Amino acid sequence: MTGRAAVDADTIAEAYRFSGPSIELGALVEDAKALPDAGVRIPLAMCNRHGLVAGATGTGKTRTLQLMAEQLSAAGVPVFLTDIKGDVSGMATPGVPNERITTRTADIGQQWAPAAFPVEFLALGGHGTGAAVRATVSSFGPLLLSKVLDLNDVQSSSLNLVFHYADAQGLDLDDIEDLRAVITYLVSDEGKADLDGLGGLSKATAQVLLRELIGFTDAGAGDFFGEPEFDTADLMRLAPDGRGLVTILELPGVQDQPRVFSTFLMWLLADLFHELPEVGDVDKPKLVFFFDEAHLLFDDASKDFLASIEQTVRLIRSKGVGVFFVTQTPKDVPADVLAQLGNRVQHALRAFTPDDAKALKATVSTFPKSGYDLEELLTQLGIGEAVVTVLSERGVPTPVAWTRMRAPASLMAQLDPAQQTALVAGSPTAQRYAQRLDDESAREKLAAREAAVNASAGQAATPPTTAPSTGKSHRGETAAAGAAGAVAGIFASSVFRSFARSVASAAGREITRSVLGTAKRRRR
């Protein structure tokens, strides 16, 4: 391999010697030979400065995630990652030694021993084997939902007005049916005045939103919304032995809805940003969040959406959360977001087509200058090798290092389904989210409002039953008594009390939304 020009291995090795705890990535490679005494690593304290793990399919990205997650867990840092194909579920059981592991570990000087790690499995909307992850529509917010529904700018703006109306009226949007109920009300004769008051929402656009929501529900995506809503504090837990819990979101059941799961990952991140306190610089992250298939989040995203992501990623570092995007090339990530990613692990790229060659040149341009011919080296890296640059303990980028990666200690294969089922069955977290709830929300409150109005109209239309009289004063008293009785009957009715509760809950209440339009969870 000739992907080097004037590389000083001693200088590079010295740049990766840190005084504090680190995540060991592998050994420096010189002239295609690993240098066991020249370790390449990431300072633990710099893992909340975010990062990128990239590379073509089959080059070792998943094993890099597994390797990093294991060491973060061992250091007492909770980890969240997604599992598109079931490849990382094996973290729950020890690895199995084989010839490839023996050869690799001997080559880089790794003292390898099999180990399992504390794992919690999640399943989006309950589609899969894991604790069901749901969000309320209110919490998810209009910006993310617009992304999921692939709405244009006008439709997205209109949806935002619907959320504004629901927030102001105290109409809790627990699920898609609640949102449909609010839109249906606004385009009805009863809701015409409220619709006119919103100004920017046309009846035609409201009907388009309804059609989109019906199709969304028919595709099964409605299962992802509702109560009980997932509490992101469950991602921040430690195992009894002090290791960080590795939370794995299983996604095989929703592979055909990539826009949904990528946006749900952003909701989890936005909710963490909304809920967590400021901690500033810390010795180790409070959580490290691996965002797999990151390109799905950014594809066809609006400028407002991209700006919100950039701001969330930039600011969440101060909450102690590190975010690592995982994709094929750096060009999959917008420049403003890429600029926030201080740690880089780039596996091999392919250059079979003109577009591949263009992506390769763009990737090389994002690395610091080095003695490597990166355009050549990146196409010749072996499986489990990568080009690395990270932030040092002083926050300065390290020299680019050709690295042969370490082998994970846990199973590098899918966990036995029976074992995974047993783990989920014994999980208190899975039991807490298993039963779907249907509390009073917008749908019920609007029905109560309609019933109260109908009851009022019925009472007004009912003639008084008092005996006739010719006395003017007596007729006035009778009419007043009848009106008072009607009002008392309305106030005493259960439908009015329900409507009154919804009005009272709206009084003095204004939902504060984050930069991504998400709202804080309701405390029940």
Coordinates of N, CA and C in Angstrom, one line a residue, residues 321-506:
V321 N -23.9 15.6 26.6 CA -24.2 14.6 25.7 C -23.3 14.7 24.4
G322 N -22.7 13.5 24.1 CA -22.0 13.4 22.9 C -22.8 12.7 21.8
V323 N -22.7 13.2 20.5 CA -23.4 12.7 19.4 C -22.4 12.3 18.3
F324 N -22.5 11.0 17.9 CA -21.7 10.5 16.8 C -22.6 10.1 15.7
F325 N -22.5 10.8 14.6 CA -23.3 10.5 13.4 C -22.6 9.3 12.6
V326 N -23.3 8.4 12.1 CA -22.8 7.3 11.4 C -23.4 7.2 10.0
T327 N -22.6 7.3 9.0 CA -23.0 7.3 7.6 C -21.9 6.8 6.7
Q328 N -22.1 7.0 5.4 CA -21.1 6.5 4.5 C -20.0 7.5 4.2
T329 N -20.3 8.7 3.9 CA -19.3 9.7 3.7 C -19.7 11.0 4.4
P330 N -18.7 11.8 4.7 CA -18.9 13.1 5.4 C -19.9 14.0 4.6
K331 N -19.9 13.9 3.3 CA -20.8 14.7 2.5 C -22.3 14.5 2.8
D332 N -22.6 13.4 3.5 CA -24.0 13.1 3.9 C -24.5 14.0 5.0
V333 N -23.5 14.7 5.6 CA -23.8 15.5 6.8 C -23.6 17.0 6.3
P334 N -24.6 17.9 6.6 CA -24.5 19.3 6.2 C -23.2 19.9 6.8
A335 N -22.6 20.9 6.1 CA -21.4 21.5 6.5 C -21.5 22.1 7.9
D336 N -22.6 22.7 8.2 CA -22.7 23.4 9.5 C -22.8 22.4 10.7
V337 N -23.3 21.2 10.4 CA -23.3 20.1 11.4 C -21.9 19.4 11.5
L338 N -21.4 19.2 10.3 CA -20.1 18.5 10.2 C -19.0 19.3 11.0
A339 N -19.1 20.6 11.0 CA -18.2 21.5 11.7 C -18.2 21.3 13.2
Q340 N -19.3 20.7 13.7 CA -19.4 20.5 15.1 C -18.8 19.2 15.6
L341 N -18.4 18.3 14.6 CA -17.9 16.9 14.9 C -16.4 16.9 15.1
G342 N -15.9 16.9 16.3 CA -14.5 16.9 16.5 C -13.7 15.7 16.4
N343 N -14.4 14.5 16.4 CA -13.7 13.2 16.4 C -14.2 12.5 15.1
R344 N -13.2 12.0 14.4 CA -13.5 11.4 13.1 C -12.9 10.0 13.0
V345 N -13.7 9.0 12.6 CA -13.2 7.6 12.3 C -13.7 7.3 10.9
Q346 N -12.8 7.4 9.9 CA -13.2 7.2 8.5 C -12.7 5.8 8.0
H347 N -13.7 4.9 7.8 CA -13.3 3.6 7.2 C -13.2 3.8 5.7
A348 N -13.0 2.7 5.0 CA -12.7 2.7 3.5 C -13.8 3.3 2.7
L349 N -13.5 3.9 1.6 CA -14.4 4.4 0.7 C -14.1 3.7 -0.7
R350 N -15.2 3.6 -1.5 CA -15.0 3.0 -2.8 C -15.1 4.1 -3.9
A351 N -14.4 4.0 -5.0 CA -14.4 5.0 -6.1 C -14.7 4.3 -7.4
F352 N -15.9 3.6 -7.5 CA -16.2 2.9 -8.7 C -16.9 3.7 -9.7
T353 N -17.5 4.9 -9.3 CA -18.2 5.7 -10.3 C -17.7 7.1 -10.1
P354 N -18.1 8.0 -11.1 CA -17.7 9.4 -11.0 C -18.2 10.1 -9.7
D355 N -19.4 9.7 -9.3 CA -20.0 10.2 -8.1 C -19.2 9.8 -6.9
D356 N -18.7 8.5 -6.9 CA -17.9 8.0 -5.8 C -16.6 8.8 -5.7
A357 N -16.0 9.1 -6.9 CA -14.7 9.8 -6.9 C -14.9 11.2 -6.4
K358 N -16.0 11.8 -6.7 CA -16.3 13.2 -6.2 C -16.5 13.1 -4.7
A359 N -17.2 12.1 -4.2 CA -17.3 12.0 -2.8 C -16.0 11.7 -2.1
L360 N -15.1 11.0 -2.7 CA -13.8 10.7 -2.1 C -13.0 12.0 -2.0
K361 N -13.0 12.8 -3.0 CA -12.3 14.1 -3.0 C -12.8 15.0 -1.9
A362 N -14.2 15.0 -1.8 CA -14.8 15.8 -0.7 C -14.4 15.3 0.7
T363 N -14.4 14.0 0.9 CA -14.0 13.5 2.2 C -12.6 13.9 2.5
V364 N -11.7 13.7 1.6 CA -10.2 14.1 1.8 C -10.1 15.6 2.2
S365 N -10.9 16.4 1.6 CA -10.8 17.8 1.9 C -11.3 18.2 3.3
T366 N -12.0 17.3 4.0 CA -12.4 17.6 5.4 C -11.4 17.2 6.5
F367 N -10.3 16.5 6.1 CA -9.3 16.1 7.0 C -8.2 17.2 7.1
P368 N -7.5 17.2 8.3 CA -6.3 18.1 8.4 C -5.3 17.6 7.5
K369 N -4.4 18.5 7.1 CA -3.3 18.2 6.2 C -2.4 17.1 6.9
S370 N -1.9 16.2 6.1 CA -1.1 15.1 6.7 C -0.1 14.6 5.6
G371 N 0.8 13.7 6.1 CA 1.8 13.1 5.2 C 1.2 12.0 4.3
Y372 N -0.1 11.6 4.6 CA -0.7 10.6 3.8 C -1.3 11.1 2.5
D373 N -1.3 10.2 1.5 CA -2.0 10.5 0.3 C -3.4 9.9 0.6
L374 N -4.3 10.7 1.2 CA -5.6 10.1 1.7 C -6.5 9.7 0.5
E375 N -6.3 10.3 -0.6 CA -7.2 9.9 -1.7 C -6.9 8.5 -2.1
E376 N -5.6 8.1 -2.0 CA -5.3 6.7 -2.3 C -5.5 5.8 -1.1
L377 N -5.1 6.2 0.1 CA -5.2 5.4 1.3 C -6.6 5.0 1.6
L378 N -7.6 5.9 1.4 CA -9.0 5.6 1.8 C -9.6 4.6 0.9
T379 N -9.1 4.4 -0.3 CA -9.6 3.4 -1.1 C -9.0 2.0 -0.9
Q380 N -7.9 2.0 -0.1 CA -7.1 0.7 0.0 C -7.1 0.2 1.5
L381 N -7.8 0.9 2.4 CA -7.9 0.4 3.7 C -8.6 -1.0 3.8
G382 N -8.1 -1.8 4.7 CA -8.7 -3.1 4.8 C -9.9 -3.1 5.7
I383 N -10.7 -4.2 5.8 CA -11.8 -4.2 6.7 C -11.3 -4.1 8.2
G384 N -11.9 -3.2 8.9 CA -11.5 -3.0 10.3 C -10.3 -2.1 10.4
E385 N -10.0 -1.3 9.3 CA -9.0 -0.3 9.4 C -9.7 1.1 9.1
A386 N -9.1 2.1 9.6 CA -9.7 3.5 9.5 C -8.6 4.5 9.5
V387 N -9.0 5.7 9.0 CA -8.2 6.9 9.2 C -8.9 7.7 10.3
V388 N -8.1 8.1 11.3 CA -8.6 8.7 12.5 C -8.0 10.1 12.8
T389 N -8.8 11.0 13.2 CA -8.3 12.2 13.9 C -9.3 12.6 14.9
V390 N -8.8 13.0 16.1 CA -9.7 13.3 17.2 C -9.3 14.6 17.9
L391 N -10.0 15.1 18.9 CA -9.6 16.2 19.6 C -8.8 15.7 20.8
S392 N -7.6 16.3 21.0 CA -6.8 16.0 22.1 C -7.4 16.5 23.4
E393 N -6.7 16.3 24.5 CA -7.2 16.8 25.8 C -7.2 18.3 25.9
R394 N -6.4 18.9 25.0 CA -6.4 20.4 25.0 C -7.4 20.9 23.9
G395 N -8.2 20.0 23.3 CA -9.1 20.4 22.3 C -8.6 20.7 21.0
V396 N -7.4 20.2 20.7 CA -6.7 20.5 19.4 C -6.8 19.2 18.6
P397 N -7.0 19.3 17.3 CA -7.1 18.1 16.4 C -5.8 17.4 16.4
T398 N -5.8 16.1 16.5 CA -4.6 15.3 16.5 C -4.3 15.0 15.0
P399 N -3.0 14.6 14.8 CA -2.6 14.2 13.4 C -3.4 13.1 12.9
V400 N -3.6 13.0 11.6 CA -4.3 11.9 11.0 C -3.5 10.6 11.2
A401 N -4.2 9.6 11.6 CA -3.6 8.3 11.9 C -4.2 7.1 11.2
W402 N -3.5 6.4 10.4 CA -3.9 5.2 9.8 C -4.0 4.1 11.0
T403 N -5.1 3.6 11.2 CA -5.4 2.8 12.4 C -6.0 1.4 12.1
R404 N -5.4 0.4 12.7 CA -6.0 -1.0 12.7 C -6.8 -1.1 14.0
M405 N -8.1 -1.3 13.8 CA -9.0 -1.2 14.9 C -9.0 -2.5 15.8
R406 N -9.3 -2.3 17.1 CA -9.4 -3.4 18.1 C -10.6 -4.2 17.8
A407 N -10.6 -5.4 18.4 CA -11.8 -6.3 18.2 C -12.7 -6.1 19.5
P408 N -14.0 -6.0 19.3 CA -15.0 -5.9 20.4 C -14.9 -7.2 21.3
A409 N -15.2 -7.0 22.5 CA -15.2 -8.2 23.5 C -16.5 -9.0 23.5
S410 N -17.6 -8.3 23.0 CA -18.9 -9.0 23.0 C -19.1 -9.7 21.7
L411 N -20.2 -10.4 21.6 CA -20.5 -11.2 20.4 C -20.6 -10.3 19.1
M412 N -19.9 -10.6 18.1 CA -20.0 -9.8 16.9 C -21.0 -10.5 15.9
A413 N -22.2 -10.6 16.4 CA -23.2 -11.3 15.6 C -24.5 -11.0 16.3
Q414 N -25.6 -11.4 15.7 CA -27.0 -11.1 16.2 C -27.2 -12.1 17.4
L415 N -27.8 -11.5 18.5 CA -28.1 -12.3 19.7 C -29.2 -13.3 19.3
D416 N -29.1 -14.4 20.0 CA -30.1 -15.5 19.8 C -31.5 -14.9 20.1
P417 N -32.5 -14.9 19.2 CA -33.8 -14.3 19.4 C -34.5 -14.8 20.7
A418 N -34.3 -16.0 21.1 CA -34.9 -16.5 22.3 C -34.3 -15.8 23.5
Q419 N -33.0 -15.6 23.5 CA -32.3 -14.9 24.6 C -32.7 -13.5 24.7
Q420 N -32.9 -12.8 23.5 CA -33.3 -11.4 23.5 C -34.8 -11.3 24.1
T421 N -35.6 -12.2 23.6 CA -37.0 -12.2 24.1 C -37.0 -12.4 25.7
A422 N -36.2 -13.3 26.2 CA -36.1 -13.5 27.6 C -35.6 -12.2 28.4
L423 N -34.6 -11.5 27.8 CA -34.1 -10.3 28.4 C -35.2 -9.2 28.5
V424 N -36.0 -9.1 27.4 CA -37.0 -8.1 27.3 C -38.2 -8.5 28.3
A425 N -38.5 -9.8 28.4 CA -39.6 -10.2 29.2 C -39.3 -9.9 30.7
G426 N -38.0 -9.9 31.1 CA -37.6 -9.7 32.4 C -37.3 -8.2 32.7
S427 N -37.5 -7.3 31.8 CA -37.1 -5.9 31.9 C -38.3 -5.1 32.5
P428 N -38.1 -4.5 33.7 CA -39.1 -3.6 34.3 C -39.4 -2.4 33.3
T429 N -38.4 -2.0 32.5 CA -38.7 -0.9 31.6 C -39.7 -1.3 30.5
A430 N -39.4 -2.5 30.0 CA -40.4 -3.0 28.9 C -41.8 -3.2 29.5
Q431 N -41.9 -3.6 30.7 CA -43.2 -3.8 31.3 C -43.9 -2.4 31.5
R432 N -43.1 -1.4 31.8 CA -43.7 -0.1 32.1 C -44.3 0.5 30.8
Y433 N -43.7 0.2 29.7 CA -44.2 0.8 28.4 C -45.1 -0.2 27.6
A434 N -45.3 -1.3 28.1 CA -46.0 -2.4 27.3 C -47.5 -2.0 27.0
Q435 N -48.2 -1.5 28.0 CA -49.6 -1.3 27.9 C -49.9 0.1 27.3
R436 N -50.5 0.2 26.2 CA -50.8 1.5 25.6 C -52.0 2.1 26.4
L437 N -51.9 3.4 26.6 CA -52.9 4.1 27.4 C -53.7 5.1 26.5
D438 N -54.9 5.3 26.9 CA -55.8 6.2 26.1 C -56.5 7.2 27.1
D439 N -55.7 8.1 27.6 CA -56.2 9.1 28.6 C -57.0 10.2 27.8
E440 N -57.7 11.0 28.6 CA -58.5 12.1 28.0 C -57.5 13.1 27.3
S441 N -57.8 13.3 26.0 CA -57.0 14.2 25.3 C -57.8 15.0 24.3
A442 N -57.3 15.5 23.2 CA -58.0 16.5 22.4 C -59.3 15.8 21.8
R443 N -59.2 14.6 21.4 CA -60.4 14.0 20.8 C -61.6 14.0 21.8
E444 N -61.4 13.6 23.1 CA -62.4 13.6 24.1 C -62.9 15.0 24.4
K445 N -61.9 15.9 24.5 CA -62.2 17.3 24.9 C -63.1 18.0 23.9
L446 N -62.8 17.7 22.6 CA -63.6 18.4 21.6 C -65.0 17.7 21.5
A447 N -65.1 16.4 21.8 CA -66.4 15.8 21.9 C -67.2 16.4 23.0
A448 N -66.5 16.6 24.2 CA -67.2 17.2 25.3 C -67.7 18.6 25.0
R449 N -66.8 19.4 24.3 CA -67.2 20.7 23.9 C -68.4 20.7 23.0
E450 N -68.5 19.8 22.0 CA -69.6 19.7 21.1 C -70.9 19.3 21.9
A451 N -70.7 18.4 22.9 CA -71.9 18.0 23.6 C -72.4 19.1 24.5
A452 N -71.5 19.9 25.1 CA -71.9 21.0 25.9 C -72.7 22.0 25.1
V453 N -72.2 22.3 23.9 CA -72.9 23.3 23.0 C -74.3 22.7 22.6
N454 N -74.4 21.4 22.3 CA -75.6 20.9 21.9 C -76.6 20.9 23.1
A455 N -76.1 20.6 24.3 CA -76.9 20.6 25.5 C -77.5 22.0 25.7
S456 N -76.6 23.0 25.5 CA -77.1 24.4 25.7 C -78.1 24.8 24.7
A457 N -78.0 24.3 23.5 CA -79.0 24.6 22.5 C -80.3 23.9 22.7
G458 N -80.2 22.7 23.2 CA -81.4 21.9 23.6 C -82.2 22.6 24.7
Q459 N -81.4 23.0 25.7 CA -82.1 23.6 26.9 C -82.8 25.0 26.5
A460 N -82.1 25.7 25.6 CA -82.7 27.0 25.2 C -83.9 26.8 24.3
A461 N -84.0 25.7 23.6 CA -85.2 25.4 22.7 C -86.3 24.9 23.5
T462 N -86.1 24.4 24.7 CA -87.2 23.8 25.5 C -88.1 24.8 26.1
P463 N -89.4 24.9 25.9 CA -90.3 26.0 26.4 C -90.5 25.7 27.9
P464 N -90.7 26.8 28.7 CA -90.9 26.6 30.2 C -92.2 25.9 30.4
T465 N -92.3 25.1 31.5 CA -93.5 24.3 31.8 C -94.3 24.9 32.9
T466 N -94.1 26.1 33.3 CA -94.8 26.7 34.4 C -96.2 27.1 33.9
A467 N -97.2 27.2 34.8 CA -98.6 27.5 34.5 C -98.6 28.9 33.9
P468 N -99.6 29.1 32.9 CA -99.7 30.4 32.3 C -100.2 31.4 33.2
S469 N -99.9 32.7 32.9 CA -100.3 33.8 33.8 C -100.4 35.0 32.9
T470 N -101.3 35.9 33.3 CA -101.4 37.1 32.6 C -100.6 38.3 33.2
G471 N -100.0 38.0 34.3 CA -99.2 39.0 35.0 C -97.8 39.2 34.4
K472 N -97.5 40.4 34.0 CA -96.2 40.7 33.3 C -95.0 40.3 34.2
S473 N -95.2 40.7 35.5 CA -94.1 40.5 36.4 C -93.9 39.0 36.6
H474 N -95.0 38.3 36.7 CA -94.9 36.8 37.0 C -94.2 36.1 35.8
R475 N -94.6 36.6 34.5 CA -94.0 36.0 33.3 C -92.4 36.2 33.3
G476 N -92.0 37.4 33.8 CA -90.6 37.6 33.8 C -89.9 36.8 34.8
E477 N -90.5 36.6 36.0 CA -89.9 35.7 37.0 C -89.8 34.3 36.5
T478 N -90.9 33.8 35.8 CA -90.9 32.5 35.3 C -89.8 32.3 34.3
A479 N -89.7 33.2 33.4 CA -88.6 33.1 32.3 C -87.2 33.1 32.9
A480 N -87.1 33.9 34.0 CA -85.8 34.0 34.6 C -85.5 32.7 35.3
A481 N -86.5 32.1 36.0 CA -86.3 30.8 36.7 C -86.0 29.7 35.7
G482 N -86.7 29.7 34.5 CA -86.4 28.7 33.5 C -85.0 28.8 33.0
A483 N -84.6 30.1 32.7 CA -83.2 30.3 32.2 C -82.2 29.8 33.3
A484 N -82.4 30.2 34.5 CA -81.5 29.8 35.6 C -81.4 28.3 35.7
G485 N -82.6 27.6 35.6 CA -82.6 26.2 35.6 C -81.8 25.5 34.5
A486 N -82.0 26.1 33.3 CA -81.2 25.6 32.1 C -79.7 25.7 32.3
V487 N -79.3 26.9 32.8 CA -77.9 27.2 33.0 C -77.4 26.2 34.1
A488 N -78.1 26.1 35.2 CA -77.7 25.2 36.2 C -77.6 23.7 35.7
G489 N -78.5 23.3 34.8 CA -78.5 22.0 34.3 C -77.2 21.8 33.4
I490 N -76.9 22.8 32.6 CA -75.7 22.7 31.8 C -74.4 22.6 32.7
F491 N -74.3 23.5 33.7 CA -73.2 23.5 34.6 C -73.0 22.2 35.3
A492 N -74.2 21.6 35.6 CA -74.1 20.3 36.3 C -73.8 19.1 35.5
S493 N -73.9 19.3 34.2 CA -73.7 18.1 33.3 C -72.3 17.7 33.2
S494 N -72.1 16.4 33.0 CA -70.7 15.8 33.0 C -70.0 16.3 31.8
V495 N -70.7 16.5 30.6 CA -70.0 17.0 29.5 C -69.4 18.4 29.7
F496 N -70.2 19.3 30.3 CA -69.8 20.6 30.6 C -68.6 20.6 31.5
R497 N -68.6 19.8 32.6 CA -67.5 19.7 33.5 C -66.2 19.3 32.8
S498 N -66.4 18.3 31.9 CA -65.2 17.9 31.1 C -64.6 19.0 30.3
F499 N -65.6 19.8 29.6 CA -65.2 20.9 28.8 C -64.5 22.0 29.6
A500 N -65.1 22.2 30.8 CA -64.6 23.3 31.7 C -63.2 22.9 32.1
R501 N -62.9 21.6 32.4 CA -61.6 21.2 32.8 C -60.6 21.5 31.7
S502 N -61.0 21.3 30.5 CA -60.0 21.5 29.4 C -59.7 23.0 29.2
V503 N -60.8 23.9 29.4 CA -60.6 25.3 29.4 C -59.7 25.8 30.5
A504 N -59.9 25.2 31.7 CA -59.1 25.6 32.9 C -57.7 25.2 32.7
S505 N -57.5 24.0 32.1 CA -56.1 23.6 31.9 C -55.3 24.5 31.0
A506 N -56.1 25.1 30.1 CA -55.5 26.0 29.1 C -55.2 27.4 29.7

